[in-house]
Amino acid sequence: KRERERERERRGAMIHFVLLQNRQGKSRLNKWYSKQKVGEEDVEYEPYDKREKARIMREVTGIVLKRKGKVSNFVEYGDMVIVYRRYAGLYFIFGVDKEDNPLIVLDLIHLFVEVLDHYFGSVCELDLIYNFHRAYYILDELILGGHHQEPQKSVVLGSIVKQDELVEEERGDFVSFMTGG
């Protein structure tokens, strides 16, 4: 048992999912990483199936939406902790290992919102609906394989600017190809 705990510490705590939902419980963005499966010798990771995702979304949404404004932003849920924060009409919900520091996750949520705000100029629900691919790209810059990757807002924004430049360059090449220019 101690060896399992040491191995888990070595790998680091993990983010299992990220959900962005509005006040009515509509999902605006969700990203799923791996779930833990404790084996006989080691902790294994496997993907969530559709039923599990639907059940978790339903249960977590119900838990978070029913909570009052003056309570903790951390809720124990099975073998993980739900860390959430409400910004305007959106709930940013992360499911993390119990061993993970929930204050660091709150800081990650705030960083995600800051980057979205800077990129979209005061992000709103419609930005996420019509530009969901960019929101996923920003999330992928912050979290890779369920682990927090980049803590600096300037580095994330620089990467996003480079990505947008590549997209525009490709778009220009495509237009010139289609027009024969």
Short mmCIF file of C-alpha atoms in Angstrom, two decimals:
data_model
loop_
_atom_site.label_atom_id
_atom_site.label_comp_id
_atom_site.label_asym_id
_atom_site.label_seq_id
_atom_site.Cartn_x
_atom_site.Cartn_y
_atom_site.Cartn_z
CA LYS A 1 0.00 0.00 0.00
CA ARG A 2 2.85 2.42 0.79
CA GLU A 3 4.44 1.73 -2.57
CA ARG A 4 1.17 2.68 -4.28
CA GLU A 5 1.05 5.94 -2.34
CA ARG A 6 4.67 6.74 -3.23
CA GLU A 7 4.00 6.01 -6.90
CA ARG A 8 0.95 8.26 -6.82
CA GLU A 9 2.99 11.08 -5.24
CA ARG A 10 5.70 10.63 -7.85
CA ARG A 11 3.21 10.96 -10.71
CA GLY A 12 1.47 13.90 -9.09
CA ALA A 13 -2.19 14.51 -8.51
CA MET A 14 -4.45 14.58 -11.51
CA ILE A 15 -7.32 16.54 -12.97
CA HIS A 16 -9.99 14.08 -14.15
CA PHE A 17 -12.36 16.46 -15.89
CA VAL A 18 -13.15 20.10 -16.58
CA LEU A 19 -16.75 21.26 -17.01
CA LEU A 20 -18.00 24.74 -17.89
CA GLN A 21 -21.71 25.09 -17.30
CA ASN A 22 -24.18 27.93 -17.21
CA ARG A 23 -26.60 28.61 -14.35
CA GLN A 24 -29.27 26.46 -15.99
CA GLY A 25 -26.91 23.48 -16.05
CA LYS A 26 -26.22 23.53 -19.80
CA SER A 27 -22.76 22.28 -20.64
CA ARG A 28 -20.68 24.81 -22.56
CA LEU A 29 -17.37 22.98 -22.53
CA ASN A 30 -16.24 19.67 -21.11
CA LYS A 31 -12.90 17.96 -21.22
CA TRP A 32 -12.31 14.46 -19.86
CA TYR A 33 -8.98 13.00 -18.90
CA SER A 34 -8.53 9.59 -17.23
CA LYS A 35 -10.14 7.94 -14.28
CA GLN A 36 -8.20 5.99 -11.71
CA LYS A 37 -8.66 2.29 -11.33
CA VAL A 38 -6.83 0.81 -8.38
CA GLY A 39 -5.42 -2.55 -9.43
CA GLU A 40 -3.83 -5.21 -7.29
CA GLU A 41 -0.30 -3.96 -7.85
CA ASP A 42 -0.60 -0.44 -9.17
CA VAL A 43 -2.93 2.45 -9.90
CA GLU A 44 -4.10 2.28 -13.51
CA TYR A 45 -5.81 4.92 -15.63
CA GLU A 46 -8.54 4.37 -18.16
CA PRO A 47 -10.96 6.59 -20.11
CA TYR A 48 -14.48 7.40 -18.96
CA ASP A 49 -17.28 5.83 -20.97
CA LYS A 50 -20.38 7.73 -22.17
CA ARG A 51 -22.61 6.56 -19.32
CA GLU A 52 -20.08 7.57 -16.68
CA LYS A 53 -19.64 10.98 -18.26
CA ALA A 54 -23.39 11.58 -18.38
CA ARG A 55 -23.85 10.41 -14.77
CA ILE A 56 -20.96 12.52 -13.47
CA MET A 57 -22.15 15.60 -15.34
CA ARG A 58 -25.68 15.18 -14.01
CA GLU A 59 -24.60 14.57 -10.41
CA VAL A 60 -21.88 17.23 -10.28
CA THR A 61 -24.12 19.82 -11.91
CA GLY A 62 -26.85 19.09 -9.37
CA ILE A 63 -24.40 19.39 -6.47
CA VAL A 64 -22.79 22.63 -7.65
CA LEU A 65 -25.95 24.44 -8.75
CA LYS A 66 -27.73 23.74 -5.44
CA ARG A 67 -24.95 25.20 -3.31
CA LYS A 68 -25.36 28.67 -1.84
CA GLY A 69 -22.96 31.51 -2.61
CA LYS A 70 -21.27 31.72 0.78
CA VAL A 71 -20.09 28.10 1.08
CA SER A 72 -16.78 26.42 0.26
CA ASN A 73 -15.81 25.91 -3.38
CA PHE A 74 -14.70 22.33 -2.62
CA VAL A 75 -16.98 19.29 -2.48
CA GLU A 76 -15.97 15.68 -1.94
CA TYR A 77 -17.35 13.49 -4.69
CA GLY A 78 -16.52 9.79 -4.61
CA ASP A 79 -12.77 9.31 -4.78
CA MET A 80 -12.14 12.89 -5.91
CA VAL A 81 -12.80 16.49 -4.96
CA ILE A 82 -14.90 18.89 -7.03
CA VAL A 83 -13.36 22.36 -7.15
CA TYR A 84 -15.54 25.02 -8.73
CA ARG A 85 -15.89 28.75 -9.10
CA ARG A 86 -18.64 30.86 -10.56
CA TYR A 87 -17.77 33.76 -12.84
CA ALA A 88 -20.79 35.76 -14.03
CA GLY A 89 -23.20 33.16 -15.42
CA LEU A 90 -20.68 30.33 -15.84
CA TYR A 91 -19.49 27.64 -13.44
CA PHE A 92 -15.94 26.40 -13.94
CA ILE A 93 -15.85 22.91 -12.41
CA PHE A 94 -12.77 20.70 -12.03
CA GLY A 95 -12.75 17.12 -10.73
CA VAL A 96 -9.38 16.39 -9.10
CA ASP A 97 -7.69 13.79 -6.92
CA LYS A 98 -8.25 14.12 -3.20
CA GLU A 99 -4.48 14.48 -2.77
CA ASP A 100 -4.39 17.53 -5.03
CA ASN A 101 -4.29 20.97 -3.41
CA PRO A 102 -7.70 22.56 -4.11
CA LEU A 103 -6.27 26.08 -3.69
CA ILE A 104 -3.89 25.46 -6.59
CA VAL A 105 -6.85 24.26 -8.65
CA LEU A 106 -8.78 27.42 -7.76
CA ASP A 107 -5.78 29.41 -8.95
CA LEU A 108 -5.76 27.39 -12.18
CA ILE A 109 -9.45 28.15 -12.70
CA HIS A 110 -8.72 31.85 -12.18
CA LEU A 111 -5.81 31.69 -14.65
CA PHE A 112 -8.08 30.00 -17.22
CA VAL A 113 -10.67 32.76 -16.80
CA GLU A 114 -8.01 35.49 -17.04
CA VAL A 115 -6.66 34.02 -20.29
CA LEU A 116 -10.18 33.69 -21.72
CA ASP A 117 -10.95 37.29 -20.67
CA HIS A 118 -7.77 38.60 -22.27
CA TYR A 119 -8.29 36.62 -25.46
CA PHE A 120 -11.99 37.36 -25.95
CA GLY A 121 -12.08 40.76 -24.24
CA SER A 122 -14.33 40.01 -21.26
CA VAL A 123 -15.44 36.47 -22.05
CA CYS A 124 -19.12 35.58 -22.02
CA GLU A 125 -21.11 32.44 -22.63
CA LEU A 126 -21.61 33.23 -26.33
CA ASP A 127 -17.85 33.46 -26.86
CA LEU A 128 -17.55 29.89 -25.63
CA ILE A 129 -20.45 28.70 -27.78
CA TYR A 130 -19.26 30.25 -31.05
CA ASN A 131 -15.52 29.88 -30.45
CA PHE A 132 -15.46 26.58 -28.57
CA HIS A 133 -12.42 25.38 -30.56
CA ARG A 134 -10.39 28.32 -29.24
CA ALA A 135 -11.59 27.71 -25.68
CA TYR A 136 -10.48 24.08 -25.97
CA TYR A 137 -7.13 25.19 -27.37
CA ILE A 138 -6.61 27.55 -24.42
CA LEU A 139 -7.54 24.77 -21.99
CA ASP A 140 -5.10 22.43 -23.73
CA GLU A 141 -2.34 24.98 -23.25
CA LEU A 142 -3.03 25.01 -19.51
CA ILE A 143 -3.72 21.31 -18.89
CA LEU A 144 -2.10 18.38 -20.66
CA GLY A 145 -3.15 14.82 -19.90
CA GLY A 146 -4.83 15.87 -16.68
CA HIS A 147 -1.83 17.75 -15.33
CA HIS A 148 -1.37 21.51 -14.98
CA GLN A 149 1.29 22.54 -17.52
CA GLU A 150 1.78 26.27 -17.81
CA PRO A 151 1.39 28.67 -14.88
CA GLN A 152 2.27 31.88 -16.75
CA LYS A 153 -0.49 33.82 -18.46
CA SER A 154 1.97 35.53 -20.85
CA VAL A 155 3.33 32.20 -22.12
CA VAL A 156 -0.17 30.83 -22.74
CA LEU A 157 -1.25 34.02 -24.53
CA GLY A 158 1.94 33.99 -26.64
CA SER A 159 1.21 30.43 -27.71
CA ILE A 160 -2.36 31.35 -28.63
CA VAL A 161 -1.16 34.31 -30.73
CA LYS A 162 1.23 32.01 -32.61
CA GLN A 163 -1.58 29.51 -33.21
CA ASP A 164 -3.86 32.26 -34.56
CA GLU A 165 -1.06 33.44 -36.88
CA LEU A 166 -0.65 29.91 -38.24
CA VAL A 167 -4.39 29.62 -38.83
CA GLU A 168 -4.45 32.94 -40.70
CA GLU A 169 -1.43 31.94 -42.78
CA GLU A 170 -3.08 28.66 -43.74
CA ARG A 171 -6.34 30.45 -44.51
CA GLY A 172 -4.47 32.85 -46.81
CA ASP A 173 -2.71 29.96 -48.56
CA PHE A 174 -6.05 28.20 -49.05
CA VAL A 175 -7.71 31.32 -50.49
CA SER A 176 -4.86 31.91 -52.92
CA PHE A 177 -4.98 28.23 -53.94
CA MET A 178 -8.74 28.40 -54.56
CA THR A 179 -8.54 31.64 -56.54
CA GLY A 180 -5.58 30.42 -58.59
CA GLY A 181 -3.31 33.19 -57.27
#
